[in-house]
CSV table of C-alpha atoms in Angstrom, one decimal:
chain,number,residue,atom,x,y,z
A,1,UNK,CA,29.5,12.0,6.4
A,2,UNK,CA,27.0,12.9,9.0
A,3,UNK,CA,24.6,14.3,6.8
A,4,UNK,CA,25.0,11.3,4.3
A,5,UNK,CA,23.6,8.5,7.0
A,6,UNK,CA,21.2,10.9,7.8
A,7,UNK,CA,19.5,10.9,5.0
A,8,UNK,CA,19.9,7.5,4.5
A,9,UNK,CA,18.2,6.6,7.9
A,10,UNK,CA,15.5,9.1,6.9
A,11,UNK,CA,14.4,7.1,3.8
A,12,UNK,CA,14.8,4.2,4.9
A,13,UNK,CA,11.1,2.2,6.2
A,14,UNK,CA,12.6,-0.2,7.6
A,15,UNK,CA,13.2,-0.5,11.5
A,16,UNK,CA,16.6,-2.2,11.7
A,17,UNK,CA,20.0,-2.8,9.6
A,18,UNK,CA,22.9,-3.9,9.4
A,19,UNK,CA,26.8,-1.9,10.5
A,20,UNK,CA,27.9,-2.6,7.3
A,21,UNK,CA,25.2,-0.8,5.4
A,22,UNK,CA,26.1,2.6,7.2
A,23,UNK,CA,30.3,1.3,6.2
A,24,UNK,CA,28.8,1.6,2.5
A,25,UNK,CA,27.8,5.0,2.8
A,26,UNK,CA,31.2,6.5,4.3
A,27,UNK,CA,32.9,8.4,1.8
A,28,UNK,CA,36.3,8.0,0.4
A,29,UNK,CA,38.8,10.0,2.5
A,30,UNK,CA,36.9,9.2,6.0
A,31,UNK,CA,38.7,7.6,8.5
A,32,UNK,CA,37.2,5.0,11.0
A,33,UNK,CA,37.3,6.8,13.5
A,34,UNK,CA,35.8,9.5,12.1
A,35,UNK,CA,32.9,7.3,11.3
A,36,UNK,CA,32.6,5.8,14.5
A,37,UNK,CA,32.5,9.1,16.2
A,38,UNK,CA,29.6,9.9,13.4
A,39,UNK,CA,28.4,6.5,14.4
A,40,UNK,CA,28.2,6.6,18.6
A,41,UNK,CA,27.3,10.4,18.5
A,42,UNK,CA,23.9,9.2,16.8
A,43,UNK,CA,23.6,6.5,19.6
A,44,UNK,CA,24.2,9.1,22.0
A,45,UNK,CA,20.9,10.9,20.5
A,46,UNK,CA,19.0,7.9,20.5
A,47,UNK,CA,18.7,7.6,16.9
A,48,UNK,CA,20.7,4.8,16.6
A,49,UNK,CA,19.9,2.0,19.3
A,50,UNK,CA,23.1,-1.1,19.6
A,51,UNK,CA,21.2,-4.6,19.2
A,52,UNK,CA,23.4,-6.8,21.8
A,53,UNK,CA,22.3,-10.3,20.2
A,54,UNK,CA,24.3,-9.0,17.0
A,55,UNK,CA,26.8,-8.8,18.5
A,56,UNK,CA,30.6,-5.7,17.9
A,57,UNK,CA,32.8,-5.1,15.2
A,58,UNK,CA,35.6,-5.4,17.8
A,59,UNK,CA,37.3,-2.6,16.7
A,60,UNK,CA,38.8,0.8,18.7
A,61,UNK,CA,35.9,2.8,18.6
A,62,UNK,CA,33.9,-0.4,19.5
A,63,UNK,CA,30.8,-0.4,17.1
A,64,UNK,CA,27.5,-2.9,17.3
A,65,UNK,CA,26.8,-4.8,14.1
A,66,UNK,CA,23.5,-4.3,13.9
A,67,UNK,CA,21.0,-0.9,15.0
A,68,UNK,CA,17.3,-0.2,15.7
A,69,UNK,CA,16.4,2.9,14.2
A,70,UNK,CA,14.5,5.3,15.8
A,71,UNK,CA,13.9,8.6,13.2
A,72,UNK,CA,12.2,10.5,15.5
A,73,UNK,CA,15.2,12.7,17.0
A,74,UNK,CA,16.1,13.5,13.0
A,75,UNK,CA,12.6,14.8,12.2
A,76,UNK,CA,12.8,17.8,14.2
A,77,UNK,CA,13.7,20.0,11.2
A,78,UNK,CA,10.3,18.2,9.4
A,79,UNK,CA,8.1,19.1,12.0
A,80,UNK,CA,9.5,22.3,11.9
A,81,UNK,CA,9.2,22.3,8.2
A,82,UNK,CA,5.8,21.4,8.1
A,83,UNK,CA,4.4,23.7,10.2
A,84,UNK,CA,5.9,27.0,8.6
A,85,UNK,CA,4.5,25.1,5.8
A,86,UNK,CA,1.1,25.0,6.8
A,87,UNK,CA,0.9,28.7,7.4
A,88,UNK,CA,1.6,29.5,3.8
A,89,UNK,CA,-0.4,27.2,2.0
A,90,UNK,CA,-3.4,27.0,1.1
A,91,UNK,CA,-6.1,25.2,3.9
A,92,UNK,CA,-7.3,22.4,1.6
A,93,UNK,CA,-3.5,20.7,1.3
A,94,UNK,CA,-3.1,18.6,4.5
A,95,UNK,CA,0.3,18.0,5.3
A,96,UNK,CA,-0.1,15.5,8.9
A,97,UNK,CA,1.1,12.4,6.5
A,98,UNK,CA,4.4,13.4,6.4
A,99,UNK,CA,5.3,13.0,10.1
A,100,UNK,CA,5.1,9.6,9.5
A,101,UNK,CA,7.1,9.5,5.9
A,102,UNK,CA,10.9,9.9,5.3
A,103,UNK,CA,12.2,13.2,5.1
A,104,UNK,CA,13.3,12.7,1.4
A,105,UNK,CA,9.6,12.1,0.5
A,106,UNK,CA,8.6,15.8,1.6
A,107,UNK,CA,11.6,17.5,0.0
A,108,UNK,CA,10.6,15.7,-3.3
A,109,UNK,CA,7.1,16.5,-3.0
A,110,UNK,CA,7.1,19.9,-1.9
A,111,UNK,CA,7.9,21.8,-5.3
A,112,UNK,CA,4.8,19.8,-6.7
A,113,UNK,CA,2.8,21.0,-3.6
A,114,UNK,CA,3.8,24.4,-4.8
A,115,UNK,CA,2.3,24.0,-7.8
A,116,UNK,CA,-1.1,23.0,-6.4
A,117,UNK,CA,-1.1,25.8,-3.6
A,118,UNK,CA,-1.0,28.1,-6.7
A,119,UNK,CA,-3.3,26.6,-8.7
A,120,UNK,CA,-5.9,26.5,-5.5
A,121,UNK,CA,-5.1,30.1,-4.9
A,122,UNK,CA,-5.9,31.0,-8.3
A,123,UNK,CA,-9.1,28.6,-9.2
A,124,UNK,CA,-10.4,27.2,-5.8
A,125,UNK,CA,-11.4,23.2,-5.9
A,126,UNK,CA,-13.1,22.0,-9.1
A,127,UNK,CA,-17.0,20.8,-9.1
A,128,UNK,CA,-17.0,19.2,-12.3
A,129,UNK,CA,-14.7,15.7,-13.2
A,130,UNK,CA,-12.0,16.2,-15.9
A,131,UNK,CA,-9.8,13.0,-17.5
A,132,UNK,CA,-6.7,12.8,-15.3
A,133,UNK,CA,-4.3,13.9,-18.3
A,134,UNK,CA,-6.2,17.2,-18.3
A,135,UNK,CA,-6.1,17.8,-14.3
A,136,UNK,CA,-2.5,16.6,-14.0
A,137,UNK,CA,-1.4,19.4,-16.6
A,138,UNK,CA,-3.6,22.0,-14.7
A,139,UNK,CA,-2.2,21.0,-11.9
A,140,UNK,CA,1.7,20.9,-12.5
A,141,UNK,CA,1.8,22.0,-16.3
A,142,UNK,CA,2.6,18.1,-17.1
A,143,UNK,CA,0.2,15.8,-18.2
A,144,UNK,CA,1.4,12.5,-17.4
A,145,UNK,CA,2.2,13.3,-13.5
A,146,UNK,CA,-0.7,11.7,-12.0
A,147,UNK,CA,-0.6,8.6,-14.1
A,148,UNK,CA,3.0,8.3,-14.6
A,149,UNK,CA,5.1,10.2,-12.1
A,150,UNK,CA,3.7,9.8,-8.9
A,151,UNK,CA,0.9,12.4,-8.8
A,152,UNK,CA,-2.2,10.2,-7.5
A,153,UNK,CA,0.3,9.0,-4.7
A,154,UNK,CA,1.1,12.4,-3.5
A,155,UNK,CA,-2.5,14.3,-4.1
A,156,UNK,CA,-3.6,11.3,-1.9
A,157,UNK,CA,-1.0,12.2,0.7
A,158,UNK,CA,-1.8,15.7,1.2
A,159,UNK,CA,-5.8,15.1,1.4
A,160,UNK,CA,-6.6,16.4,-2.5
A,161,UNK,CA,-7.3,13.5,-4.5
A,162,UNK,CA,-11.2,12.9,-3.8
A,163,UNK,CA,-11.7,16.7,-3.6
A,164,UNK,CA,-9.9,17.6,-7.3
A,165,UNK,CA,-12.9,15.3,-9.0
A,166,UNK,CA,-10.4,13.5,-10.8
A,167,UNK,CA,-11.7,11.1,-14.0
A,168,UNK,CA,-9.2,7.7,-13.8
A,169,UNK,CA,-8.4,6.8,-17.0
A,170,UNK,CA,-7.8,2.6,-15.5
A,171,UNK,CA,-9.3,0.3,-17.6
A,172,UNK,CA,-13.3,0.0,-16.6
A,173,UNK,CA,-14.0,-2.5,-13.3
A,174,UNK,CA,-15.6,-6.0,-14.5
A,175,UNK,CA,-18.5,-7.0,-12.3
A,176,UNK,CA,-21.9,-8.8,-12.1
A,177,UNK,CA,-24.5,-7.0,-9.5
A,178,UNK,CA,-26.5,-8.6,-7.2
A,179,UNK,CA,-29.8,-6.3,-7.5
A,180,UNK,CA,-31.2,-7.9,-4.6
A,181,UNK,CA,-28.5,-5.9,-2.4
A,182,UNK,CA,-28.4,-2.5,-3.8
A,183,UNK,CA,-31.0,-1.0,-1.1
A,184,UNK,CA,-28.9,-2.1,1.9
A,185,UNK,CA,-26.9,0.2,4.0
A,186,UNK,CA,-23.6,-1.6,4.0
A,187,UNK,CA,-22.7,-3.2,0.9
A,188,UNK,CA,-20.3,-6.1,0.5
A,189,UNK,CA,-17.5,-6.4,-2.4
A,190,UNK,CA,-15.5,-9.9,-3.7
A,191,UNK,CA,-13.1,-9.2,-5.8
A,192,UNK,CA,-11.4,-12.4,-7.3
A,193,UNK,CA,-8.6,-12.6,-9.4
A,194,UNK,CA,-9.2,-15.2,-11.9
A,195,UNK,CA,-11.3,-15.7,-14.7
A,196,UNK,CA,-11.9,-19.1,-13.8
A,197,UNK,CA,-13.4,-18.4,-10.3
A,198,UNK,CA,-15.1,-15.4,-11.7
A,199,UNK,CA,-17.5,-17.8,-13.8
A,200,UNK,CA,-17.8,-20.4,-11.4
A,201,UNK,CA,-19.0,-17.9,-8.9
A,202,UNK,CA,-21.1,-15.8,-11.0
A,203,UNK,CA,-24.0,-18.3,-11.4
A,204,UNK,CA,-25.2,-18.0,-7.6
A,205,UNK,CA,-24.2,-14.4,-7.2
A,206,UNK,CA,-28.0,-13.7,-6.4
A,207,UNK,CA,-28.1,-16.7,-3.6
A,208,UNK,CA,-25.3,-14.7,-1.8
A,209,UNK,CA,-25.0,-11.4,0.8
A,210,UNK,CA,-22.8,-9.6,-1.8
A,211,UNK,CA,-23.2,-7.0,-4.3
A,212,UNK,CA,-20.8,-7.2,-6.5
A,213,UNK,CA,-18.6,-10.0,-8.2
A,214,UNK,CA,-15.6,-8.6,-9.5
A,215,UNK,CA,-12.9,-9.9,-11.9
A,216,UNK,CA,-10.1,-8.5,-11.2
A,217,UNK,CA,-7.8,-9.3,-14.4
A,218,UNK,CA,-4.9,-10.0,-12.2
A,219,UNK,CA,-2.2,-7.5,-12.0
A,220,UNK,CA,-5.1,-5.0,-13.6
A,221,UNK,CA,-7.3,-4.5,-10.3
A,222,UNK,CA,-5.2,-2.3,-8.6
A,223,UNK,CA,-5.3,0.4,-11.5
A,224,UNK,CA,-8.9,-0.6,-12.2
A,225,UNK,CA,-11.0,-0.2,-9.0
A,226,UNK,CA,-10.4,3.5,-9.1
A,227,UNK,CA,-13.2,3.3,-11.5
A,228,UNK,CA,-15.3,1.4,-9.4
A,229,UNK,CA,-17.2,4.6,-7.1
A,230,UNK,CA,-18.1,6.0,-11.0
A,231,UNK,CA,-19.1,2.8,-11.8
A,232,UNK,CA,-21.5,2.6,-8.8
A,233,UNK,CA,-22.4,5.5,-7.3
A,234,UNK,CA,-24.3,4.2,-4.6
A,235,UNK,CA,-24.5,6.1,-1.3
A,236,UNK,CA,-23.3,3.4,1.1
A,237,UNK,CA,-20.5,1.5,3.1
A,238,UNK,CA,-18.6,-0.4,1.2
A,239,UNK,CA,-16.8,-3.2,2.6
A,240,UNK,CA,-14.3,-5.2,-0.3
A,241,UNK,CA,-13.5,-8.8,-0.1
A,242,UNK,CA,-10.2,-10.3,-2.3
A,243,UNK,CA,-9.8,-13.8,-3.1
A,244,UNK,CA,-6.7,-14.9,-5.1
A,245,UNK,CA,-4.1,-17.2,-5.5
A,246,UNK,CA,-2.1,-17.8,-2.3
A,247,UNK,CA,1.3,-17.6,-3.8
A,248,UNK,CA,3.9,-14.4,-4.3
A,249,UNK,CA,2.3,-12.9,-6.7
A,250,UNK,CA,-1.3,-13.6,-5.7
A,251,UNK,CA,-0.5,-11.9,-2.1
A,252,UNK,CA,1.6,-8.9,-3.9
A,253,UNK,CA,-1.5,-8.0,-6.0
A,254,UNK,CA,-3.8,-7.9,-2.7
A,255,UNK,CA,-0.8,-5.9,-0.9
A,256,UNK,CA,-1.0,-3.5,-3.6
A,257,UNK,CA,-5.0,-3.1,-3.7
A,258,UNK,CA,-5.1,-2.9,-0.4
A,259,UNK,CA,-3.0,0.3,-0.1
A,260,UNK,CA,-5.9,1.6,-2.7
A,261,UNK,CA,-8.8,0.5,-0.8
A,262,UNK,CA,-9.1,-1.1,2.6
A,263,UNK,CA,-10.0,-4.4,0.9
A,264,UNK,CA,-9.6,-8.0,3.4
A,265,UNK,CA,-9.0,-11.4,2.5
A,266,UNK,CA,-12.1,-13.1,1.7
A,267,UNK,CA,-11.3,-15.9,4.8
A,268,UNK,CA,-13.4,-19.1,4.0
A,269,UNK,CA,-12.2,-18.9,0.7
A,270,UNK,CA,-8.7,-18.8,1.7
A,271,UNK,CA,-9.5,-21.8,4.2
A,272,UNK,CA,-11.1,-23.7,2.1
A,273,UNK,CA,-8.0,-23.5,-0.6
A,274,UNK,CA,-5.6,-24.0,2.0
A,275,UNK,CA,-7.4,-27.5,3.0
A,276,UNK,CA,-6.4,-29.4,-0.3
A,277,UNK,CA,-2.9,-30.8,-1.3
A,278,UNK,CA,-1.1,-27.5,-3.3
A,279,UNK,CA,1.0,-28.4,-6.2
A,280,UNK,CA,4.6,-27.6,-6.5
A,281,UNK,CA,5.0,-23.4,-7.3
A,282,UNK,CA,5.9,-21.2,-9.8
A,283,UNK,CA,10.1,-20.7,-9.5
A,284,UNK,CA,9.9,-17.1,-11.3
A,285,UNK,CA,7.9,-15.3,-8.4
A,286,UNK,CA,9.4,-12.4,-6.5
A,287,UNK,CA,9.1,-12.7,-2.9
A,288,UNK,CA,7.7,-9.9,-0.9
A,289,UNK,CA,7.9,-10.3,2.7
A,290,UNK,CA,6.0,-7.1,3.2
A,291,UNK,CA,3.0,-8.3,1.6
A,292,UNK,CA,3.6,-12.2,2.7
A,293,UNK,CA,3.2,-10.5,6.9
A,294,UNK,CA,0.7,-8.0,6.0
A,295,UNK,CA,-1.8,-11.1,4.6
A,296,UNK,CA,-0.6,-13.8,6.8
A,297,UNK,CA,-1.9,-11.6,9.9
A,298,UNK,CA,-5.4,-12.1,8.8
A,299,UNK,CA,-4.7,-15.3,9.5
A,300,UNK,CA,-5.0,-17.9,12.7
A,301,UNK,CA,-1.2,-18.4,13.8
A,302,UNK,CA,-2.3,-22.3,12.4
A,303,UNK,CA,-3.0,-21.1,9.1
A,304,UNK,CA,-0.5,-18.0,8.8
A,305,UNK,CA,2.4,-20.7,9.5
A,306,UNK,CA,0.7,-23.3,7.1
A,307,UNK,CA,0.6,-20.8,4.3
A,308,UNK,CA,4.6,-19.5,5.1
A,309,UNK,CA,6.1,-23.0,5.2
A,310,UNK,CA,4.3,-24.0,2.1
A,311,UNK,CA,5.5,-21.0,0.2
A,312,UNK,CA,9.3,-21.5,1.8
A,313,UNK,CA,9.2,-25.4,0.0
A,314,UNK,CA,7.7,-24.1,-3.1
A,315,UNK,CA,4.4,-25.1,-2.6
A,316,UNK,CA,1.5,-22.6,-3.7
A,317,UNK,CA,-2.7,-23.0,-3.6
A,318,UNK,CA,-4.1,-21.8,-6.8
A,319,UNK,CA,-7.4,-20.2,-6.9
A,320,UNK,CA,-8.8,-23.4,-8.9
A,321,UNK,CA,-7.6,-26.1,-6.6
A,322,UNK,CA,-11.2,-25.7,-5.0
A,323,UNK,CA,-14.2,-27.3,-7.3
A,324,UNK,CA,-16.7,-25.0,-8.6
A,325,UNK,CA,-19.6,-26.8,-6.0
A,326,UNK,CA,-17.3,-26.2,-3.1
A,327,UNK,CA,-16.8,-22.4,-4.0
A,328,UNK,CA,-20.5,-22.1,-4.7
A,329,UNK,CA,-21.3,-24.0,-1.3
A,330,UNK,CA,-19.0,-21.9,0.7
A,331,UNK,CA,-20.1,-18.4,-0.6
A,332,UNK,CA,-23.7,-19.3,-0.7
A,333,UNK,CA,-23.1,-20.2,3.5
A,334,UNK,CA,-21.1,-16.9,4.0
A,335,UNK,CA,-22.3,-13.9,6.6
A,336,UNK,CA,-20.3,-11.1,5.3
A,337,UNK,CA,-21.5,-9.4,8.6
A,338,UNK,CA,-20.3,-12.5,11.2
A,339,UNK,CA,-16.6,-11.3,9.4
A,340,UNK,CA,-16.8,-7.2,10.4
């Protein structure tokens, strides 16, 4: 039983739960008071912290109802891992990621890893750009893994993904270039998502600070701006800006982008949306409270509680609830640099 919560806690990303998810995991046979004992010997560790406001199951063991989680004390056979690890394989597969990851996500990347410390040992890095298919089946002999399996995730968590000169095979970026902007040092990024704000913006793309304006095809922009440092190789900072629909799905495609690139929310934009009267929402959005905190904290404590209740009654702010002058007005008036 031990080793089953164990691994549970290990995968888990979350920093709290519940008494009765650790009850589900107890296997048939297991007495309570064998799982309490498995229960307060990982509170006597410190891996498994009693939250008093939650309250006890009043039971003999007495058990709390609800645990912080601290993972650290179970990660001593990772770092131990990762180290032996590190001595074997080959220099160019960084492995410092993982101390922050759940021990299940090493033991399922590690025979892939093997794979690649061969194929580095054998062939060195690449200097020429292949289509992803052809590198993945180099790589790992299959040719879908870094498309379909997981592959670009895990060469990005060990270090290898710029270095392998990897060809996306996304659909190409949409965008409209400011020329004006193409000599500066740090170059500025808006990425909307739809098609509607796209062409309302595009017409005074040259009276603004920013390079680029990108569509980004809804759901399509998190594949897609992969393609975008082929698509403009231009030696310089890039800074990207996201404006989208402030409702579930609007945030969730931001969420996801952002954990591509390090892309903000374009602010005014957002403010000036959240100014007007938003219409009643779409009922067949999934929630996602990780993405709904990770946006909202861009946000003034105002604003961030503005856009939570409005969500929680139903309520969303589509991209187009702004006129077209009122876009142009505020993106003409924007300092990219007064946002950095």
């Amino acid at each position: 039983m031990r080793t089953e919560i164990q691994n549970y806690l290990l995968t888990l990303s979350k920093k709290t739960l519940r008494l009765a998810e650790l009850e589900d995991l107890s296997p048939s046979g297991y007495t309570y008071a064998q799982f309490a004992d498995t229960i307060l010997s990982l509170e006597t560790e410190g891996v498994l912290i009693p939250i008093k406001s939650h309250g006890t199951n009043g039971k003999h063991p007495m058990l709390a109802l609800g645990y912080r989680i601290r993972i650290e004390p179970l990660q001593k056979d990772l770092h131990s891992e990762l180290v032996n690890a590190k001595i074997i394989l080959h220099p160019d597969i960084g492995l410092e990621r993982y101390l922050k990851l759940p021990y299940s996500v090493w033991k399922a990347d590690f025979p892939y890893i093997e794979k690649i410390d061969y194929y580095l040992k054998n062939h060195s890095l690449p200097d020429n750009f292949v289509p992803a298919p052809e590198r993945s089946f180099e790589l790992v002999g299959n040719e879908k893994w870094i498309t379909d399996f997981g592959g670009k995730e895990l060469l990005d968590r060990i270090g290898l993904w710029t270095k392998l000169y990897i060809l996306p095979v996304a659909d190409p970026l949409m965008f409209a270039i400011n020329p004006s902007c193409l000599q500066d040092s740090d170059l500025h990024h808006l990425i909307v998502e739809n098609k509607t704000t796209y062409q309302a913006l595009l017409p005074v793309l040259r009276d603004t600070q920013t390079t680029t304006l990108i569509y980004g095809v809804g759901n399509k922009i998190v594949k897609s701006i992969e393609n975008f440092h082929h698509q403009l190789p231009v030696d310089a900072h890039h800074h990207f800006h996201y404006f989208g629909d402030i409702d579930h799905a609007g945030i969730s495609i931001w969420h996801r982008l952002s954990k591509k690139e390090l892309v903000k929310p374009a602010l005014p934009f957002y403010e000036l949306t959240l100014s007007k009267q938003p219409p009643a929402g779409k009922t067949n959005q999934t929630p996602n409270e990780e993405a709904l905190e990770a946006f909202t904290r861009h946000f003034s404590e105002h604003l961030a509680n503005q856009i939570q209740t409005s969500l929680e009654a139903g309520l969303y702010y589509p991209q187009e609830i702004a006129a077209t002058n009122e876009l142009q007005a505020c993106w003409r008036s924007l300092s990219w640099s007064s946002m950095n």
